[in-house]
């Protein structure tokens, strides 16, 4: 057929079910696509436009709507021509543009892995990525036409496309109940993957069918007559198995060709459900049913909405025959599945209502939603939600697909890969670009995790992780860490208390330790020490248990506990006064909390009475290390570049600025700046402040004290 007659045939068909302005939209999409693809040719040598036109024609068989058909005509322009999404949107509206964009995105996904589990994930990802079910239907029609014309494609690519069709697209068609598409895709793929077997089997089937025509005709007559005699109106037809399903039965069930083909297939369509069961009764009286071969998919439909009665009988010549019995409405669902929604949209309302009652499972409830709202976009949303509700599918760098909950972040991904990857995660790349660790992942994202050996989980992650696995691993790690660090602090505190009683705990033997643990009623040495570090036990009381005299020992003078700045979460430097090495300090230990270190004259520390907390004598160790935050207030004249001068001086003095806040006093030509600086100790802070006093714009400067 020439292109001109093809397009006129196509639009004539559209005129049968679409209003004139819809047909006009589709025609203008055709004209646009035709000119965009001008000069491009398919492998077959046909002008490129023949492909989108064929895809749209397939969809028009399902009475697809005008937006969907326009998108089908335009489905390759974004990939293969300079046309952009916004151009399509300008000319044909956002709905068409989104559909075209959706199909193009699916085209960019590559299915790399051969594992079955991965194929399943890939199918789910395709479905989840399509914002609109019409995208999937366009993609399936696209694939169907490509398979029909696969002859023109060269060897290796041919095999790859056929394999992908069997593993990905045919199962999707099956899942959506598009039975005709499913069977044709499988048959075509079979033909290209196993050309010899396909040809041999095809010849054999043809010969066998010729021989059997007479037998089939006689059985058809007998069945029709019996049904009529029982007063059942029915359409009876012989059913030909597809080559692929014959082949599959032979390989899966290890049957010979004769055994598989020696089964006659019939289909009986009746008016209502009652008729189905009555027709079944008639058949079972006519021929002997084979035990265990009856299946009632009317009472229990398949997941894709398929309904029928299946039975297997012994025919007149001792050969088995398989019969499917269903209503017209069930038949429509069986043939076109989800697409039957468009196909029979315009049928009379009684027919639709009937179909809804008969179509159970998810398809039924979805059709009901559709009737209530009358909104086909909502209908599609619900189908999709039902298929794959709460998951996103993302790629690992090796092309594996992982499914995660919908709000999952790179942290969840990292813990899903391996606990160690999660623990040492420092950054993430999404689609090759660095992204914050809290970024929610989208379908089809390629996620890479950057790890560093020294890195450890951040408690802030708990605020945004979505998986239970990530959450529990992070919690577990932090709890262990706290236990370890508290135990280290507790050991120091015990050592200090024991020293006052002239006992050196580093000399204690293992049996002495276990005796002490037992005497104190603790679970283990590390529990006992952590209890001390967290203020749950008094170091002095535990130390007393070590003395021969037990409780009788008098409390000697204890030296201060020295801090090195590396105690971790067990020791915290109070945010009210920001003590830095060199300051006189005091420790406040509340039951079950970490040790808070304050400046000695901090009002918060002075309020601690020792009634609800232990007050500990602490001092800075000689080898204290780290950067300690401290607040400095500077009064700076309001001139251009003043802040930059101040920042430069701070950096040159070797301090970091962790935070800065500005406030302008009303009517004054000066600004109050409060810097949170990170310094090593008091002398370092003094050097920084001296440097700042030399900045001309700095009028006044002082350390902030509570
Ligand atoms: Mn295409």
XYZ file of C-alpha atoms and ligand atoms in Angstrom:
707
model
C 0.000 0.000 0.000
C 1.299 3.496 -0.774
C 1.791 5.996 2.037
C -1.062 8.126 0.776
C -3.574 5.297 0.724
C -2.292 4.061 4.114
C -2.896 7.382 5.813
C -6.297 7.824 4.197
C -7.296 4.307 5.244
C -6.065 5.108 8.767
C -7.991 8.357 9.128
C -11.094 6.755 7.611
C -10.924 4.172 10.405
C -10.484 6.918 13.020
C -13.593 8.657 11.685
C -15.592 5.629 12.806
C -15.023 6.305 16.481
C -13.422 9.735 16.962
C -15.047 13.189 16.559
C -13.828 15.327 13.637
C -11.622 17.643 15.711
C -9.829 14.632 17.222
C -9.171 13.214 13.769
C -7.811 16.630 12.775
C -5.369 16.589 15.712
C -4.104 13.144 14.700
C -3.764 14.272 11.081
C -1.700 17.292 12.066
C 0.541 15.054 14.219
C 1.025 12.849 11.167
C 1.967 15.829 8.969
C 4.414 17.103 11.614
C 6.039 13.709 12.110
C 6.202 13.112 8.353
C 8.161 16.303 7.777
C 10.409 15.733 10.839
C 11.368 12.249 9.635
C 11.687 13.300 5.979
C 14.830 11.852 4.415
C 15.045 9.033 7.016
C 14.483 5.434 5.998
C 13.921 2.157 7.786
C 16.160 -0.880 7.305
C 13.537 -2.167 4.886
C 14.063 0.912 2.697
C 10.603 2.291 3.465
C 10.306 5.970 4.383
C 10.586 6.256 8.176
C 7.055 7.637 8.642
C 5.658 4.211 7.685
C 6.731 2.969 11.150
C 4.958 5.515 13.399
C 1.936 5.258 11.131
C 1.868 1.471 11.546
C 2.211 1.867 15.335
C -0.699 4.313 15.425
C -2.741 1.937 13.235
C -2.212 -0.925 15.698
C -3.384 1.344 18.507
C -6.398 2.500 16.529
C -7.536 -1.137 16.473
C -7.995 -0.656 20.238
C -9.837 2.617 19.579
C -7.023 4.520 21.233
C -7.773 8.201 21.969
C -6.532 11.147 19.884
C -3.778 12.198 22.325
C -2.413 8.674 22.426
C -2.534 8.308 18.643
C -0.810 11.655 18.100
C 1.899 10.618 20.546
C 2.262 7.302 18.705
C 2.816 9.162 15.435
C 5.405 11.372 17.139
C 7.003 8.676 19.308
C 10.397 8.683 17.569
C 10.811 12.370 16.722
C 12.545 13.300 19.999
C 15.002 10.409 19.611
C 15.692 10.613 15.916
C 15.138 14.251 14.870
C 16.057 17.662 16.323
C 12.450 18.228 17.496
C 12.259 19.001 21.243
C 9.673 18.267 23.888
C 8.705 21.922 24.164
C 8.050 22.146 20.423
C 5.683 19.195 20.699
C 4.074 20.782 23.725
C 3.559 24.079 21.873
C 1.899 22.390 18.914
C 0.031 19.471 20.453
C -0.271 20.244 24.164
C 1.378 18.986 27.333
C -0.430 15.624 27.402
C 0.908 14.558 23.987
C 4.385 15.908 24.805
C 4.488 13.944 28.070
C 3.483 10.748 26.311
C 6.202 11.173 23.664
C 8.736 11.993 26.365
C 7.682 8.917 28.339
C 8.165 6.601 25.346
C 11.558 8.186 24.570
C 12.715 7.595 28.168
C 11.800 3.911 27.932
C 13.777 3.682 24.699
C 16.883 4.876 26.498
C 16.826 2.044 29.031
C 19.082 -0.842 28.173
C 18.332 -4.281 29.431
C 21.756 -5.745 30.076
C 21.472 -8.653 32.480
C 20.326 -12.126 31.484
C 19.110 -13.182 34.941
C 15.428 -13.988 35.269
C 15.026 -11.999 38.470
C 16.539 -9.017 36.703
C 14.120 -9.334 33.797
C 11.253 -9.195 36.278
C 12.713 -6.061 37.872
C 13.287 -4.499 34.483
C 9.663 -5.058 33.524
C 8.538 -3.475 36.770
C 10.839 -0.546 36.194
C 9.437 0.012 32.707
C 5.914 -0.027 34.044
C 6.764 2.198 36.973
C 8.609 4.683 34.775
C 5.636 5.198 32.516
C 3.684 8.002 34.129
C 0.736 7.001 32.002
C -0.312 3.512 30.963
C -0.734 4.772 27.390
C 3.071 5.055 27.264
C 3.307 1.300 27.799
C 0.661 0.586 25.180
C 2.469 2.782 22.622
C 5.733 1.027 23.507
C 4.112 -2.387 23.034
C 2.639 -1.390 19.652
C 6.068 0.008 18.697
C 7.711 -3.274 19.645
C 5.056 -5.272 17.812
C 5.664 -3.401 14.569
C 9.432 -3.642 14.986
C 9.083 -7.398 15.453
C 6.853 -7.683 12.399
C 9.563 -5.973 10.355
C 12.577 -7.564 12.059
C 13.551 -9.406 8.860
C 15.256 -6.266 7.612
C 17.519 -6.023 10.685
C 20.972 -7.651 10.703
C 21.911 -10.825 12.612
C 23.151 -9.873 16.085
C 20.726 -7.041 16.653
C 17.916 -9.261 15.464
C 18.685 -11.829 18.184
C 19.050 -9.168 20.848
C 15.722 -7.539 20.007
C 13.955 -10.906 19.861
C 15.389 -11.963 23.240
C 14.365 -8.693 24.825
C 10.892 -9.200 23.401
C 10.526 -12.635 25.011
C 11.952 -11.570 28.339
C 10.501 -8.099 28.768
C 7.745 -7.036 26.398
C 5.740 -10.228 25.896
C 5.359 -10.722 29.687
C 4.220 -7.097 30.056
C 1.576 -7.650 27.367
C 0.525 -10.779 29.221
C 0.420 -8.953 32.548
C -1.855 -6.322 31.055
C -4.069 -9.000 29.514
C -3.208 -8.042 25.906
C -3.436 -11.630 24.804
C -3.270 -11.106 21.051
C -0.192 -8.909 21.344
C 1.358 -11.378 23.783
C 0.945 -14.330 21.432
C 2.098 -12.490 18.346
C 5.202 -11.150 20.111
C 6.092 -14.636 21.293
C 5.532 -16.232 17.920
C 7.635 -13.603 16.164
C 10.429 -13.880 18.716
C 10.379 -17.671 18.394
C 10.698 -17.300 14.641
C 13.815 -15.116 14.912
C 15.476 -16.956 17.783
C 14.936 -20.466 16.406
C 14.292 -20.081 12.656
C 14.846 -23.778 11.873
C 12.527 -25.082 14.589
C 9.954 -22.467 13.680
C 9.924 -23.525 10.037
C 9.867 -27.278 10.745
C 7.119 -26.930 13.313
C 5.136 -24.621 11.027
C 5.185 -27.168 8.198
C 4.193 -30.012 10.498
C 1.303 -28.044 11.991
C 0.041 -27.098 8.555
C 0.056 -30.709 7.394
C -1.621 -31.947 10.554
C -4.343 -29.338 10.348
C -5.166 -30.376 6.794
C -5.604 -33.958 7.920
C -7.771 -33.005 10.829
C -10.092 -30.533 9.171
C -12.813 -33.113 8.721
C -12.655 -34.349 12.325
C -12.766 -30.800 13.675
C -15.772 -30.000 11.474
C -17.674 -32.996 12.809
C -16.932 -32.161 16.433
C -17.968 -28.529 15.894
C -21.291 -29.705 14.515
C -21.905 -32.065 17.418
C -21.125 -29.419 20.038
C -23.294 -26.779 18.325
C -26.241 -29.157 18.033
C -26.028 -30.246 21.678
C -25.879 -26.663 22.937
C -28.811 -25.640 20.778
C -30.815 -28.612 22.061
C -30.150 -27.426 25.613
C -31.452 -23.965 24.690
C -28.075 -22.226 24.986
C -27.185 -19.480 22.485
C -23.483 -19.848 21.766
C -20.755 -19.182 19.231
C -18.454 -22.190 18.879
C -15.145 -22.071 17.061
C -12.073 -24.210 16.603
C -9.000 -22.754 18.274
C -5.541 -22.925 16.722
C -2.595 -22.992 19.068
C 0.216 -20.604 18.286
C 3.477 -22.159 17.152
C 5.246 -20.831 20.194
C 2.756 -22.347 22.629
C 3.085 -25.731 20.887
C 6.861 -25.431 21.066
C 6.763 -24.431 24.721
C 4.524 -27.340 25.632
C 6.908 -29.710 23.865
C 9.964 -28.403 25.686
C 8.432 -27.756 29.107
C 6.396 -30.938 29.357
C 8.758 -33.104 27.298
C 6.021 -34.061 24.863
C 6.419 -35.123 21.273
C 5.003 -33.003 18.499
C 2.235 -35.553 17.940
C 1.303 -35.521 21.622
C 0.964 -31.744 21.731
C -0.800 -31.370 18.431
C -3.062 -34.286 19.108
C -5.209 -31.985 21.202
C -8.157 -30.248 19.624
C -8.949 -26.776 20.916
C -12.423 -25.203 20.962
C -13.855 -21.971 22.268
C -17.465 -21.409 23.261
C -18.800 -17.870 23.733
C -22.139 -17.453 25.501
C -24.264 -14.547 26.730
C -23.880 -14.732 30.497
C -22.087 -16.487 33.362
C -25.015 -18.811 33.889
C -24.658 -19.920 30.261
C -20.980 -20.750 30.863
C -21.756 -23.301 33.547
C -24.732 -24.711 31.625
C -22.584 -25.133 28.506
C -19.997 -26.884 30.663
C -22.665 -29.321 31.852
C -23.709 -30.047 28.273
C -20.096 -30.756 27.253
C -19.413 -33.005 30.219
C -22.461 -35.086 29.258
C -21.365 -35.172 25.631
C -17.734 -36.220 26.171
C -16.023 -37.704 29.183
C -14.071 -35.061 31.172
C -10.474 -35.862 32.156
C -10.219 -35.733 35.969
C -8.229 -32.877 37.466
C -8.199 -30.858 34.234
C -11.133 -28.548 34.971
C -10.261 -24.956 35.956
C -12.731 -22.266 37.006
C -11.130 -18.901 36.166
C -14.567 -17.279 36.424
C -14.792 -17.803 40.162
C -11.039 -17.188 40.566
C -9.770 -14.954 37.718
C -6.091 -14.756 36.763
C -4.116 -11.763 38.008
C -4.469 -9.949 34.673
C -8.269 -10.141 34.844
C -8.605 -13.171 32.553
C -11.780 -15.203 33.087
C -12.965 -18.455 31.510
C -13.883 -22.040 32.272
C -11.249 -24.490 31.023
C -11.950 -28.173 30.656
C -10.314 -31.143 28.950
C -12.357 -33.999 27.497
C -11.900 -37.305 25.697
C -13.236 -36.727 22.178
C -15.064 -39.135 19.853
C -11.898 -40.716 18.438
C -10.220 -41.088 21.795
C -8.260 -37.863 21.316
C -8.179 -35.201 23.997
C -9.923 -31.917 23.373
C -9.531 -28.667 25.309
C -12.447 -26.278 25.633
C -12.598 -22.665 26.864
C -16.026 -21.343 27.796
C -16.651 -17.659 28.488
C -18.985 -14.716 27.943
C -18.489 -12.130 25.193
C -17.360 -9.587 27.788
C -14.800 -11.990 29.244
C -13.621 -12.672 25.732
C -12.996 -8.985 25.087
C -10.930 -8.758 28.271
C -9.101 -11.949 27.307
C -8.145 -10.603 23.899
C -7.384 -6.973 24.600
C -7.004 -6.757 28.410
C -6.422 -3.222 29.575
C -6.928 -1.926 26.056
C -10.486 -3.269 26.052
C -11.240 -0.156 28.083
C -10.798 1.961 24.951
C -12.066 -0.654 22.596
C -15.497 -0.911 24.147
C -15.819 2.528 25.641
C -18.605 3.395 23.221
C -20.526 0.179 23.565
C -23.969 0.549 25.112
C -23.995 1.144 28.841
C -25.705 -2.072 29.648
C -22.878 -3.942 27.965
C -20.260 -2.090 29.996
C -22.115 -2.603 33.237
C -22.360 -6.280 32.424
C -18.663 -6.479 31.638
C -17.840 -4.856 34.949
C -19.846 -7.353 36.929
C -18.133 -10.188 35.166
C -14.599 -8.899 35.271
C -13.216 -9.557 38.687
C -9.865 -8.963 40.324
C -8.145 -5.664 39.940
C -9.531 -4.970 36.516
C -13.052 -5.010 37.862
C -12.451 -2.624 40.721
C -10.598 -0.327 38.359
C -13.424 -0.272 35.857
C -15.760 0.605 38.716
C -13.592 3.542 39.679
C -13.654 4.606 36.068
C -17.461 4.510 35.912
C -17.764 6.511 39.115
C -15.435 9.262 38.050
C -15.793 8.983 34.287
C -12.193 10.160 34.122
C -9.917 8.029 32.028
C -6.712 9.635 33.357
C -7.722 8.633 36.855
C -8.616 5.182 35.640
C -5.095 4.760 34.282
C -3.508 6.076 37.431
C -5.362 3.481 39.435
C -4.295 0.634 37.184
C -0.713 1.715 37.558
C -0.966 2.161 41.286
C -2.371 -1.307 41.531
C 0.380 -2.813 39.459
C 3.312 -1.321 41.272
C 2.380 0.777 44.229
C 5.244 1.859 46.428
C 8.529 1.035 44.804
C 11.239 2.701 42.776
C 13.647 0.766 40.587
C 17.222 1.951 40.253
C 20.398 0.680 38.631
C 23.639 -0.234 40.383
C 26.855 0.747 38.551
C 27.036 -2.846 37.264
C 23.593 -2.630 35.673
C 21.763 -4.636 38.325
C 18.314 -3.364 39.189
C 17.313 -2.834 42.778
C 13.867 -2.137 44.110
C 13.490 0.246 47.028
C 10.561 1.983 48.725
C 9.298 5.078 46.956
C 11.003 7.699 49.171
C 14.322 5.859 49.380
C 17.575 7.865 49.307
C 21.173 7.003 48.336
C 21.742 6.004 51.996
C 19.023 3.352 51.695
C 20.587 2.217 48.449
C 24.031 1.992 50.097
C 22.734 -0.154 52.967
C 20.805 -2.314 50.478
C 24.075 -3.007 48.650
C 25.987 -3.893 51.826
C 26.077 -2.761 55.438
C 29.728 -1.752 55.086
C 28.925 0.391 52.050
C 26.288 2.154 54.143
C 28.585 2.637 57.140
C 31.357 4.170 55.033
C 29.210 6.171 52.640
C 30.342 9.771 52.204
C 28.739 10.898 48.931
C 26.487 9.714 46.121
C 26.340 10.160 42.389
C 22.957 9.960 40.720
C 23.188 9.570 36.941
C 26.905 10.453 37.181
C 26.334 13.713 39.071
C 27.056 14.329 42.742
C 23.836 14.597 44.704
C 23.005 15.140 48.396
C 22.630 11.917 50.365
C 19.044 12.810 51.230
C 17.903 13.067 47.559
C 14.874 10.820 46.909
C 15.643 8.335 44.123
C 13.621 8.116 40.912
C 12.855 5.188 38.659
C 15.685 4.396 36.283
C 18.317 6.367 38.237
C 21.861 5.050 38.075
C 23.205 5.267 41.634
C 26.862 5.142 42.693
C 28.050 5.374 46.277
C 31.362 6.980 47.207
C 32.876 5.463 50.351
C 35.832 6.398 52.547
C 37.514 3.979 54.977
C 37.356 6.351 57.965
C 33.760 7.456 57.419
C 30.995 6.439 59.792
C 27.194 6.756 59.929
C 25.747 10.143 60.729
C 22.842 10.268 63.228
C 21.180 12.885 60.962
C 20.625 10.134 58.355
C 17.942 8.683 60.590
C 15.756 11.661 59.730
C 15.429 10.743 56.063
C 16.179 7.063 55.456
C 13.178 5.089 54.183
C 14.166 1.455 54.671
C 14.039 -0.493 57.904
C 17.371 -2.048 57.045
C 19.214 1.286 56.828
C 17.503 2.556 59.970
C 18.329 -0.464 62.094
C 21.940 -0.670 60.860
C 22.564 3.004 61.615
C 20.958 2.733 65.057
C 22.907 -0.394 65.858
C 26.176 1.231 64.843
C 25.539 4.378 66.859
C 24.528 2.395 69.909
C 27.689 0.302 69.729
C 29.772 3.392 69.247
C 28.235 5.132 72.229
C 28.712 2.026 74.343
C 32.380 1.825 73.370
C 33.082 5.488 73.963
C 31.170 5.572 77.232
C 33.110 2.534 78.416
C 36.399 4.271 77.608
C 35.328 7.327 79.612
C 34.052 5.095 82.435
C 37.416 3.339 82.610
C 39.160 6.683 83.011
C 36.735 7.710 85.745
C 37.188 4.405 87.561
C 40.955 4.639 87.258
C 40.844 8.090 88.759
C 38.589 7.008 91.638
C 40.667 3.866 92.256
C 43.899 5.873 92.297
C 42.539 7.800 95.274
C 42.268 4.427 97.060
C 45.827 3.580 96.007
C 44.668 0.972 93.485
C 45.923 0.916 89.911
C 43.207 -0.673 87.772
C 45.633 -1.402 84.955
C 47.155 -4.025 87.307
C 43.862 -5.868 87.804
C 43.812 -9.451 86.530
C 40.984 -10.939 84.466
C 39.596 -12.934 87.446
C 39.655 -9.751 89.534
C 37.693 -7.945 86.845
C 35.079 -10.704 86.633
C 34.766 -10.753 90.413
C 34.169 -6.999 90.317
C 31.602 -7.300 87.516
C 29.793 -9.985 89.508
C 29.939 -8.053 92.751
C 28.410 -5.000 91.063
C 25.702 -7.074 89.374
C 26.738 -5.925 85.882
C 26.530 -8.012 82.704
C 30.108 -7.499 81.550
C 33.174 -5.394 82.080
C 32.282 -3.107 79.193
C 28.719 -2.694 80.507
C 30.057 -1.831 83.936
C 32.470 0.758 82.528
C 29.829 2.206 80.174
C 27.467 2.533 83.157
C 30.101 4.616 84.928
C 30.712 6.694 81.790
C 26.990 7.384 81.466
C 26.465 8.300 85.115
C 24.466 5.176 85.969
C 27.001 4.105 88.601
C 29.347 6.120 90.752
C 33.003 5.510 89.927
C 33.908 5.892 93.589
C 31.407 3.225 94.706
C 32.742 0.767 92.148
C 36.337 1.564 93.178
C 35.485 0.866 96.802
C 34.329 -2.619 95.861
C 37.920 -3.203 94.791
C 39.397 -2.621 98.216
C 40.015 -5.539 100.553
C 38.053 -3.828 103.291
C 35.093 -3.349 100.946
C 32.912 -0.463 101.905
C 34.980 0.535 104.854
C 37.606 2.416 102.869
C 37.619 6.142 103.341
C 37.431 8.380 100.335
C 40.785 9.887 99.539
C 41.527 12.915 97.437
C 40.960 12.169 93.771
C 42.823 13.917 91.006
C 40.917 15.497 88.153
C 39.800 13.501 85.124
C 41.778 14.559 82.096
C 40.183 15.050 78.686
C 41.990 14.635 75.392
C 39.233 15.829 73.029
C 38.893 12.407 71.389
C 36.327 10.857 73.716
C 33.595 10.916 71.030
C 29.916 10.943 71.920
C 30.595 10.081 75.588
C 31.856 13.604 76.233
C 30.141 16.714 74.950
C 31.323 20.304 75.130
C 28.439 22.469 76.298
C 26.916 24.747 73.681
C 26.017 27.380 76.270
C 29.624 28.355 77.052
C 31.795 26.600 74.404
C 34.806 25.639 76.556
C 38.142 25.459 74.718
C 41.432 23.970 75.928
C 43.015 26.380 78.359
C 39.668 27.320 79.962
C 39.034 26.160 83.529
C 36.353 23.488 83.155
C 33.962 21.327 85.125
C 32.093 18.127 84.175
C 28.403 17.512 84.783
C 27.216 13.919 84.433
C 23.505 13.194 84.421
C 22.236 9.629 84.675
C 22.147 7.981 81.239
C 23.548 10.986 79.399
C 26.940 11.895 78.112
C 29.350 13.938 80.218
C 28.775 17.665 79.647
C 31.866 19.842 79.912
C 31.311 23.510 80.844
C 33.536 26.477 81.593
C 33.980 26.463 85.375
C 31.996 29.643 85.954
C 29.269 28.891 83.420
C 25.920 29.666 85.110
C 24.428 26.442 83.733
C 27.153 24.377 85.408
C 26.871 26.346 88.651
C 23.158 25.503 88.806
C 24.100 21.801 88.972
C 23.867 20.918 92.652
C 25.053 17.328 92.660
C 21.627 16.139 93.712
C 20.506 14.824 90.327
C 23.906 14.699 88.711
C 27.537 14.018 89.481
C 29.848 16.983 89.322
C 33.259 15.866 88.160
C 36.574 17.563 88.467
C 37.942 17.599 84.922
C 40.952 19.153 83.242
C 42.404 19.366 79.763
C 44.993 16.754 78.997
C 48.418 17.968 77.869
C 47.937 16.231 74.514
C 44.413 17.483 73.836
C 43.630 17.640 70.116
C 40.868 18.832 67.802
C 39.060 21.992 66.763
C 36.758 23.476 69.359
C 33.933 25.858 68.515
C 33.853 29.219 70.241
C 31.716 32.318 69.682
C 33.271 35.718 69.040
C 31.316 38.958 68.659
C 32.799 41.692 66.463
C 31.416 45.172 66.032
C 32.392 46.128 62.501
C 31.878 49.389 60.650
C 29.540 48.942 57.750
C 31.798 49.287 54.733
C 31.983 47.386 51.518
C 34.272 44.393 51.866
C 34.414 44.506 55.683
C 33.180 40.933 56.091
C 35.674 39.712 53.487
C 38.560 41.403 55.361
C 37.502 39.827 58.629
C 37.079 36.386 57.058
C 40.502 36.623 55.438
C 42.217 37.473 58.731
C 40.491 34.582 60.471
C 41.593 32.151 57.780
C 45.168 33.471 57.869
C 45.260 32.925 61.621
C 44.478 29.250 60.950
C 40.898 29.141 62.258
C 37.712 27.974 60.538
C 34.467 29.911 60.460
C 31.706 27.408 61.243
C 28.934 29.986 61.225
C 28.412 33.729 61.050
C 25.352 35.825 61.818
C 24.922 39.546 61.217
C 22.682 42.086 62.827
C 22.582 45.769 62.003
C 21.838 48.097 64.851
C 19.138 50.623 63.948
C 20.516 53.923 62.589
C 24.116 52.914 63.150
C 26.812 52.628 60.549
C 28.160 49.459 62.126
C 27.229 45.796 62.149
C 27.245 43.264 64.933
C 28.793 40.026 63.669
C 28.805 36.830 65.686
C 31.263 34.240 64.414
C 31.420 30.633 65.496
C 35.114 29.904 65.060
C 36.888 26.596 65.378
C 40.137 26.949 67.310
C 42.612 24.583 68.975
C 42.958 26.285 72.336
C 43.009 29.635 74.195
C 46.325 30.887 72.825
C 45.130 30.165 69.329
C 41.934 32.160 70.014
C 44.033 35.020 71.389
C 46.110 35.096 68.212
C 42.957 35.195 66.073
C 41.511 38.058 68.121
C 44.766 40.043 67.961
C 44.780 39.658 64.176
C 41.190 40.875 64.010
C 41.887 43.951 66.112
C 44.345 45.024 63.433
C 41.556 45.116 60.804
C 40.636 48.822 60.445
C 36.892 48.135 60.114
C 36.778 46.180 63.388
C 35.734 48.587 66.125
C 35.339 46.181 69.033
C 35.782 42.453 69.541
C 35.168 40.016 72.389
C 34.573 36.354 73.144
C 30.894 35.613 73.827
C 30.294 34.388 77.383
C 27.059 33.112 78.815
Mn 9.622 3.253 17.188
